[in-house]
mmCIF file of C-alpha atoms in Angstrom:
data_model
loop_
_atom_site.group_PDB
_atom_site.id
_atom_site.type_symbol
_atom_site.label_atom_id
_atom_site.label_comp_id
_atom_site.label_asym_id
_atom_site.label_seq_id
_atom_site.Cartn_x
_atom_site.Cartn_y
_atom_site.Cartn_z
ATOM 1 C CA UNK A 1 7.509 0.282 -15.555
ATOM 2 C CA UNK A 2 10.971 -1.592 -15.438
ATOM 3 C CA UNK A 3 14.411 0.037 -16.337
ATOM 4 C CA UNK A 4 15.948 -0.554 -18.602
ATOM 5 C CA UNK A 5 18.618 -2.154 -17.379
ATOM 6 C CA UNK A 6 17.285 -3.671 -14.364
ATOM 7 C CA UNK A 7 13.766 -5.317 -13.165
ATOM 8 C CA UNK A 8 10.191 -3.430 -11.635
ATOM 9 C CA UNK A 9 9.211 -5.574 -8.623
ATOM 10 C CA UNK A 10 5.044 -5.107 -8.344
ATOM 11 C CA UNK A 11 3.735 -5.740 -4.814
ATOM 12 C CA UNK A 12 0.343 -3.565 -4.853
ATOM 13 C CA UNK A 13 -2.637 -5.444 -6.096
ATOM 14 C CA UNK A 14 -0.356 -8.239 -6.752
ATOM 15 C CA UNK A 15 3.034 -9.733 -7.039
ATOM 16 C CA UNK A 16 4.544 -9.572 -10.316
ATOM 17 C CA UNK A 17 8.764 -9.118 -11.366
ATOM 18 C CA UNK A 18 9.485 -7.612 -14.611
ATOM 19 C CA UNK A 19 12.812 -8.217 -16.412
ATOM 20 C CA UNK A 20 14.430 -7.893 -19.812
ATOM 21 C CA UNK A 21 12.449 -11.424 -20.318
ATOM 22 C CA UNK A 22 8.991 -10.314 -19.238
ATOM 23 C CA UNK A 23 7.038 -11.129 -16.530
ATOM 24 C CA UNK A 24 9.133 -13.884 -14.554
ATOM 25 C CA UNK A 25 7.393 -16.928 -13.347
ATOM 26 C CA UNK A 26 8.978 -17.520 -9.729
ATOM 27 C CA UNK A 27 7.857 -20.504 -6.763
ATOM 28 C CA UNK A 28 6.052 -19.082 -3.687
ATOM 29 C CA UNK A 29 9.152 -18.982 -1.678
ATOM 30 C CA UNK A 30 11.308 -16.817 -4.355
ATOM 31 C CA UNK A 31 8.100 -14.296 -3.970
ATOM 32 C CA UNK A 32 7.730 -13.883 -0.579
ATOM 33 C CA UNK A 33 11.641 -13.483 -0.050
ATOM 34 C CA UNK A 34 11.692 -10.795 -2.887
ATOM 35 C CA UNK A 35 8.487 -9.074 -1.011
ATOM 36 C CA UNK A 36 9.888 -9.387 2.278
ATOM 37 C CA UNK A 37 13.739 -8.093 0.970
ATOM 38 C CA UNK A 38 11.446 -5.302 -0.608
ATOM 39 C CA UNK A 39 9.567 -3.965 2.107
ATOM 40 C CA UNK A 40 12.743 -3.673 4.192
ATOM 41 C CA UNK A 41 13.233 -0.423 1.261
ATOM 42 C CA UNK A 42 16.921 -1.699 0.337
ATOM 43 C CA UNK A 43 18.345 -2.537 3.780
ATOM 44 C CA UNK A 44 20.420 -5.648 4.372
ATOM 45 C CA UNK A 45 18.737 -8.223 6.541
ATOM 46 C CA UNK A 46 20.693 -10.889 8.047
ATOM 47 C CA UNK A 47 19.819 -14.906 6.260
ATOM 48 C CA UNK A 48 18.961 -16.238 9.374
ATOM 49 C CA UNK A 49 16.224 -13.474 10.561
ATOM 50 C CA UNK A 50 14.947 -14.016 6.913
ATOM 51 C CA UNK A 51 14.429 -17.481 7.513
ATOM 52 C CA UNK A 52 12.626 -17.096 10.755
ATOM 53 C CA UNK A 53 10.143 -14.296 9.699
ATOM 54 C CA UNK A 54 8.918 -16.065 6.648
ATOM 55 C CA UNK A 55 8.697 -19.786 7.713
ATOM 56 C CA UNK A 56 8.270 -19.697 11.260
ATOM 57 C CA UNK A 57 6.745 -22.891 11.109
ATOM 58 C CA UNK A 58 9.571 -24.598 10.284
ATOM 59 C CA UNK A 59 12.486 -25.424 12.367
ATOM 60 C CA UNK A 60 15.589 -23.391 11.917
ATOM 61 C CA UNK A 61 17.729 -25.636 9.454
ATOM 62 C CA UNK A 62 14.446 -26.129 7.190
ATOM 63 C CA UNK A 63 14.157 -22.392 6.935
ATOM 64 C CA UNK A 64 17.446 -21.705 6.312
ATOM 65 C CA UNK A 65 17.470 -24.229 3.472
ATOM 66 C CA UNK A 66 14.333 -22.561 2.319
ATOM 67 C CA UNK A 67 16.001 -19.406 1.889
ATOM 68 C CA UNK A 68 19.050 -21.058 -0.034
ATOM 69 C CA UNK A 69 16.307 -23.229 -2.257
ATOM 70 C CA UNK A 70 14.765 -19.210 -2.726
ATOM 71 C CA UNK A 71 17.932 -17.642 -3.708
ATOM 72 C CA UNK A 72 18.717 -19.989 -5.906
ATOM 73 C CA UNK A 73 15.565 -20.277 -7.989
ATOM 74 C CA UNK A 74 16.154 -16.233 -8.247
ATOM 75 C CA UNK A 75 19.255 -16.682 -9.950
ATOM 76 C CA UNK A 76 17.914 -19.301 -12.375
ATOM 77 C CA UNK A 77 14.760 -17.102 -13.696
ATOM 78 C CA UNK A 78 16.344 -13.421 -13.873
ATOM 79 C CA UNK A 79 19.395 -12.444 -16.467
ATOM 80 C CA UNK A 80 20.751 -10.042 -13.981
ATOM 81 C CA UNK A 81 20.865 -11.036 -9.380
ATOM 82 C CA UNK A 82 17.567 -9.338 -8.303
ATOM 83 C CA UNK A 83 18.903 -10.088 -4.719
ATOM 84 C CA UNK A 84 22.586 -9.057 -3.623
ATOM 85 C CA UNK A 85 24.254 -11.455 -0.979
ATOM 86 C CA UNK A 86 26.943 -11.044 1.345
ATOM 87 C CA UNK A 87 28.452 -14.318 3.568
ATOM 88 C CA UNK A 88 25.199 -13.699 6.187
ATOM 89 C CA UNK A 89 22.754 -10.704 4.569
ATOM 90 C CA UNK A 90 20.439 -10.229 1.687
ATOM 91 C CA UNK A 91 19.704 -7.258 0.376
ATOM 92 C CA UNK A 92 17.580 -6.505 -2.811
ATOM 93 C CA UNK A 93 19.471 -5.044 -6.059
ATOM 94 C CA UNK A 94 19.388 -1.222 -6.268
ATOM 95 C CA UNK A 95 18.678 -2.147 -10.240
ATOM 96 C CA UNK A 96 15.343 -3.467 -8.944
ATOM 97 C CA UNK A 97 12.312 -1.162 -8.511
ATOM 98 C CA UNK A 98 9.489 -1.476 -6.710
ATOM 99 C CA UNK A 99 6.102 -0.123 -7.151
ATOM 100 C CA UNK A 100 5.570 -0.095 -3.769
ATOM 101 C CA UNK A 101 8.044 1.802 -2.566
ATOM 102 C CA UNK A 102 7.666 4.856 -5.371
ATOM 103 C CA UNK A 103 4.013 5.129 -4.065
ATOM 104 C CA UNK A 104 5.118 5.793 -0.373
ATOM 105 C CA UNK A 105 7.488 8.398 -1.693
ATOM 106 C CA UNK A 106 5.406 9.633 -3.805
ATOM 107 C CA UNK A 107 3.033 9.707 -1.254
ATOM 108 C CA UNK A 108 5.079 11.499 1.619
ATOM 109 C CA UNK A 109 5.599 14.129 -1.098
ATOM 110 C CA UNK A 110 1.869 14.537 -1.896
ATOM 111 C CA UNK A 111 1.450 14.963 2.086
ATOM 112 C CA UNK A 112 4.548 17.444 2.583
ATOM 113 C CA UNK A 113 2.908 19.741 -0.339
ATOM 114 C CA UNK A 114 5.864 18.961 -2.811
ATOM 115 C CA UNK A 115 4.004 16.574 -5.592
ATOM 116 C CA UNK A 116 3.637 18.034 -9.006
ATOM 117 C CA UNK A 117 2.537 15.952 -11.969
ATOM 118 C CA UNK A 118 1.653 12.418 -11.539
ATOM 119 C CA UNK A 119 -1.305 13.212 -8.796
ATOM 120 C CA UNK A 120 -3.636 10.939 -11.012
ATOM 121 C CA UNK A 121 -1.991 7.952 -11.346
ATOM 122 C CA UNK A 122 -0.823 7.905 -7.617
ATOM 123 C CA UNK A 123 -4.191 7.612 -6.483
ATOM 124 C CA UNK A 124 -4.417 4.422 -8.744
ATOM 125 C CA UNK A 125 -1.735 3.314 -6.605
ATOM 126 C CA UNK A 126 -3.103 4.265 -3.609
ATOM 127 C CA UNK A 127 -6.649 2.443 -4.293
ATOM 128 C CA UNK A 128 -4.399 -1.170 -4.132
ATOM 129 C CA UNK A 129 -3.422 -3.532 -1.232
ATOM 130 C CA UNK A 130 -0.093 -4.841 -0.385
ATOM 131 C CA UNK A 131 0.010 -7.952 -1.388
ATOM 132 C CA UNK A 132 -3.424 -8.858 -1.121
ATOM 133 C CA UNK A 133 -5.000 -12.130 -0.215
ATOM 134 C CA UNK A 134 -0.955 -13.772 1.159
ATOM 135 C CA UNK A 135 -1.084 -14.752 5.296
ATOM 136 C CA UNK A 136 2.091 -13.916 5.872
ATOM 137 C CA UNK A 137 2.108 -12.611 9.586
ATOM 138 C CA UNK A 138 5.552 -9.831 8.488
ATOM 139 C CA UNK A 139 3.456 -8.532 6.188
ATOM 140 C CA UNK A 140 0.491 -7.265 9.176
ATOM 141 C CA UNK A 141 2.406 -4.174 10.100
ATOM 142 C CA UNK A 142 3.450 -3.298 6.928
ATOM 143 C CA UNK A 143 0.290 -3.427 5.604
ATOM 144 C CA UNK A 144 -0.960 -1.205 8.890
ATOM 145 C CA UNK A 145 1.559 1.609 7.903
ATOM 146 C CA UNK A 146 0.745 1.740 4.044
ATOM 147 C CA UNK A 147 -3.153 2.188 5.037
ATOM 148 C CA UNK A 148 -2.245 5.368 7.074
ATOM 149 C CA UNK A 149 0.215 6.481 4.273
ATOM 150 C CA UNK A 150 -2.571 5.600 1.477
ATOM 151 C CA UNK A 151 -5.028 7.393 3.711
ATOM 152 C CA UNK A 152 -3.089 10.475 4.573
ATOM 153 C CA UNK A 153 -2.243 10.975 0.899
ATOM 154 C CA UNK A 154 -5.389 10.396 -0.335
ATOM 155 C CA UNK A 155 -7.068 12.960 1.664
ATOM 156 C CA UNK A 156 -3.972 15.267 1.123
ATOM 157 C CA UNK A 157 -4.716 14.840 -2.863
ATOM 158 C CA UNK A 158 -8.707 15.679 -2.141
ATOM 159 C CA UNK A 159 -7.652 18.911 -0.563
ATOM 160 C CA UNK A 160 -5.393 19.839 -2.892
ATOM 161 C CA UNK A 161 -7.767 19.246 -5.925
ATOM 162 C CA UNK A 162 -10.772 20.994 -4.029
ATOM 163 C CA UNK A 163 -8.279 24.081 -3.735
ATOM 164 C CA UNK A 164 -7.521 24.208 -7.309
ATOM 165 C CA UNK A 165 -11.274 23.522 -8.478
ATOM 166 C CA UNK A 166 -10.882 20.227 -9.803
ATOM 167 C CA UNK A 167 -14.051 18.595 -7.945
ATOM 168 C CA UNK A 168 -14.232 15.636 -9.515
ATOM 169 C CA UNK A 169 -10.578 14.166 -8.883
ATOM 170 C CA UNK A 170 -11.050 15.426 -5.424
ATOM 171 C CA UNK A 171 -14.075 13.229 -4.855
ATOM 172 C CA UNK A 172 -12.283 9.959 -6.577
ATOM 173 C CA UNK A 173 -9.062 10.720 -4.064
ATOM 174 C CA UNK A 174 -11.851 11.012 -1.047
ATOM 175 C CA UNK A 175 -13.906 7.900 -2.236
ATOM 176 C CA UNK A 176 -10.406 5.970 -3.178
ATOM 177 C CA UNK A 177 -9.911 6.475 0.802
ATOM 178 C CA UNK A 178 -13.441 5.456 2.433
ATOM 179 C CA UNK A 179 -13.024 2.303 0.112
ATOM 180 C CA UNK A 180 -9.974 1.668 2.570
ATOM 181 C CA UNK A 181 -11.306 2.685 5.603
ATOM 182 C CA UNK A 182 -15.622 2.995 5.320
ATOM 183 C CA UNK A 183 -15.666 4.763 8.810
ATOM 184 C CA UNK A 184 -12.603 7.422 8.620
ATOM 185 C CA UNK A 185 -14.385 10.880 9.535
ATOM 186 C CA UNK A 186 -11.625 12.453 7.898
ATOM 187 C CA UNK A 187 -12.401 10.944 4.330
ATOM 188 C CA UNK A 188 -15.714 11.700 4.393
ATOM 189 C CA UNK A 189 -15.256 15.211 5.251
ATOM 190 C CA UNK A 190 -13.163 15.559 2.248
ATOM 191 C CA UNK A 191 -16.299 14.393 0.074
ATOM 192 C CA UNK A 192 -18.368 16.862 1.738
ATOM 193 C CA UNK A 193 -16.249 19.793 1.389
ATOM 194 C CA UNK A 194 -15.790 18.716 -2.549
ATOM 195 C CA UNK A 195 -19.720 18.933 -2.593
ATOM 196 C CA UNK A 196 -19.704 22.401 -1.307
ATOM 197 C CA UNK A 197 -16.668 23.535 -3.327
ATOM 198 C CA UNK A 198 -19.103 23.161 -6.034
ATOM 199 C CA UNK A 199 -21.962 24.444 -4.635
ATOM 200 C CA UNK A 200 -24.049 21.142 -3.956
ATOM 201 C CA UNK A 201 -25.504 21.498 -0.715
ATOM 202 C CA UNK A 202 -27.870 18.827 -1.361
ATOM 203 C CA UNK A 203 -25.083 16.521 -2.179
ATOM 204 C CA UNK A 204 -23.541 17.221 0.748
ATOM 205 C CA UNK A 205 -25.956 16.842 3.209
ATOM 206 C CA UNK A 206 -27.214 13.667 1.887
ATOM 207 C CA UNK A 207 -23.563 11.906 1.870
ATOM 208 C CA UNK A 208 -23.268 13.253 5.214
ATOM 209 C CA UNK A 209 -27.149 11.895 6.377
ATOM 210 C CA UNK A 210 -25.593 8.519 4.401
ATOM 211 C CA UNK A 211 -22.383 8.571 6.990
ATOM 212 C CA UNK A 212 -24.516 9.351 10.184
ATOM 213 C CA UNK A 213 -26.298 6.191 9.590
ATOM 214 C CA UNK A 214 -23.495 4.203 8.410
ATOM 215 C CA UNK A 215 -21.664 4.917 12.111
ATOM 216 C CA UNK A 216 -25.081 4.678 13.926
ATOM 217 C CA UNK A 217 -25.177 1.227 12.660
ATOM 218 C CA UNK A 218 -21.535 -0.075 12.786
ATOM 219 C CA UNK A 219 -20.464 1.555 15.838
ATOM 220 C CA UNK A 220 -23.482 3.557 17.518
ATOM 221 C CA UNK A 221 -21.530 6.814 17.587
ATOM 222 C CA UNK A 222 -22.935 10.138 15.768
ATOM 223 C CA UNK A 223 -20.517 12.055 13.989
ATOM 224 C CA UNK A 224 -18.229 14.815 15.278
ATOM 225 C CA UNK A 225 -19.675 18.342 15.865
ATOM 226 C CA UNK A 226 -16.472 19.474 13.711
ATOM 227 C CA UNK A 227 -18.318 17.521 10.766
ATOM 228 C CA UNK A 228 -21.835 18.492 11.393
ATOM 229 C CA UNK A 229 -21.058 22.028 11.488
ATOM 230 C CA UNK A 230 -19.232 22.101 8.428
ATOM 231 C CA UNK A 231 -22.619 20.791 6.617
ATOM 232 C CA UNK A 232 -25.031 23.097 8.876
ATOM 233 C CA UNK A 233 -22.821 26.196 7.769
ATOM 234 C CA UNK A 234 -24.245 25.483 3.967
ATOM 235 C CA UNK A 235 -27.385 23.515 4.692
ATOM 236 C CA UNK A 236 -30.127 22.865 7.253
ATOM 237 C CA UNK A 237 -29.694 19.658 8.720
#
């Protein structure tokens, strides 16, 4: 949600800004210079590298006017500057925030053993792209690094709920987390070890007959012996 006295910038599962108005209706080029200002987590970023990294197509003066055009359809939609500007460097407002950016904190604390309430709805966040379905080439490695964070934390949340008996919302974190990445051993050992936290052998053994065959047939690898002997210790394979 927004504060209230500045604007909630949504970049997972879409792009959305939220003001005192509502949702504001912004040109592609306002959006993807609010993403990109947004993903740089508050640092300033010069005009000119702006430019190049989101219309590289264009030569340097028709980039740099896009910018300009950008900024200045910004200030027309939003009541309060969403983007702070200095003679050369943008930098988003600090009164902005961005779901984004909460995630991968909230994230790193789920991972460092330091999250508290809130597991739930993280792993809502979690479940969502960056920014799905935009070509943008900045966005590739950005997008690289939030599916190891989502990943990490999600499989940090699965352990965490096995250990304190809540099965299903361990299984939803694991599953949230094969839905990213269908081959990640990791993940899938998280599922399994839910099944046996609650004494469903059967369960277990058939996800983990499901994943032999699912790497048989995408990459013609068998799982590791780590895996296998974490079902044989419960179950005869």
């Amino acid at each position: 949600m927004r504060d209230a006295d500045g604007a909630h910038l949504v970049l997972l599962g879409r792009f959305e800004l939220l003001t005192g108005r509502g949702d504001v209706v912004l040109p592609k080029g306002a959006q993807r210079l609010l993403a990109f200002l947004a993903i740089h987590h508050g640092e300033a970023v010069s005009r000119q590298a702006a430019a190049e990294q989101l219309w590289p197509e264009c030569r340097r003066q028709r980039a740099t006017a896009n910018v300009r055009q950008a900024l200045w359809h910004l200030r027309r939609a939003t009541d309060q500057p969403v983007v702070d500007l200095s003679v050369d460097r943008l930098r988003l407002s600090p009164a902005v925030t961005i779901d984004f950016c909460r995630a991968v904190e909230a994230a790193h604390h789920v991972v460092s053993a330091t999250a508290s309430a809130g597991v739930a709805e993280l792993v809502g966040a979690l479940s969502r792209d960056l920014l799905p379905y935009w070509p943008e080439e900045w966005l590739t490695s950005e997008r690289r690094r939030w599916e190891q964070v989502r990943l990490h934390a999600l499989e940090a949340i699965a352990q965490h709920f096995i250990s304190a008996g809540a099965h299903l919302a361990a299984l939803e974190a694991a599953f949230t987390a094969i839905s990213i990445d269908p081959v990640r051993e990791t993940a899938h050992r998280s599922v399994i070890a839910a099944h046996l936290a609650q004494g469903n052998c059967g369960s277990a053994l058939r996800h983990y007959q499901h994943y032999r065959a699912l790497l048989h047939r995408e990459l013609g690898v068998t799982p590791s012996s780590h895996m296998t002997r974490l079902v044989a210790s419960q179950a005869a394979l």
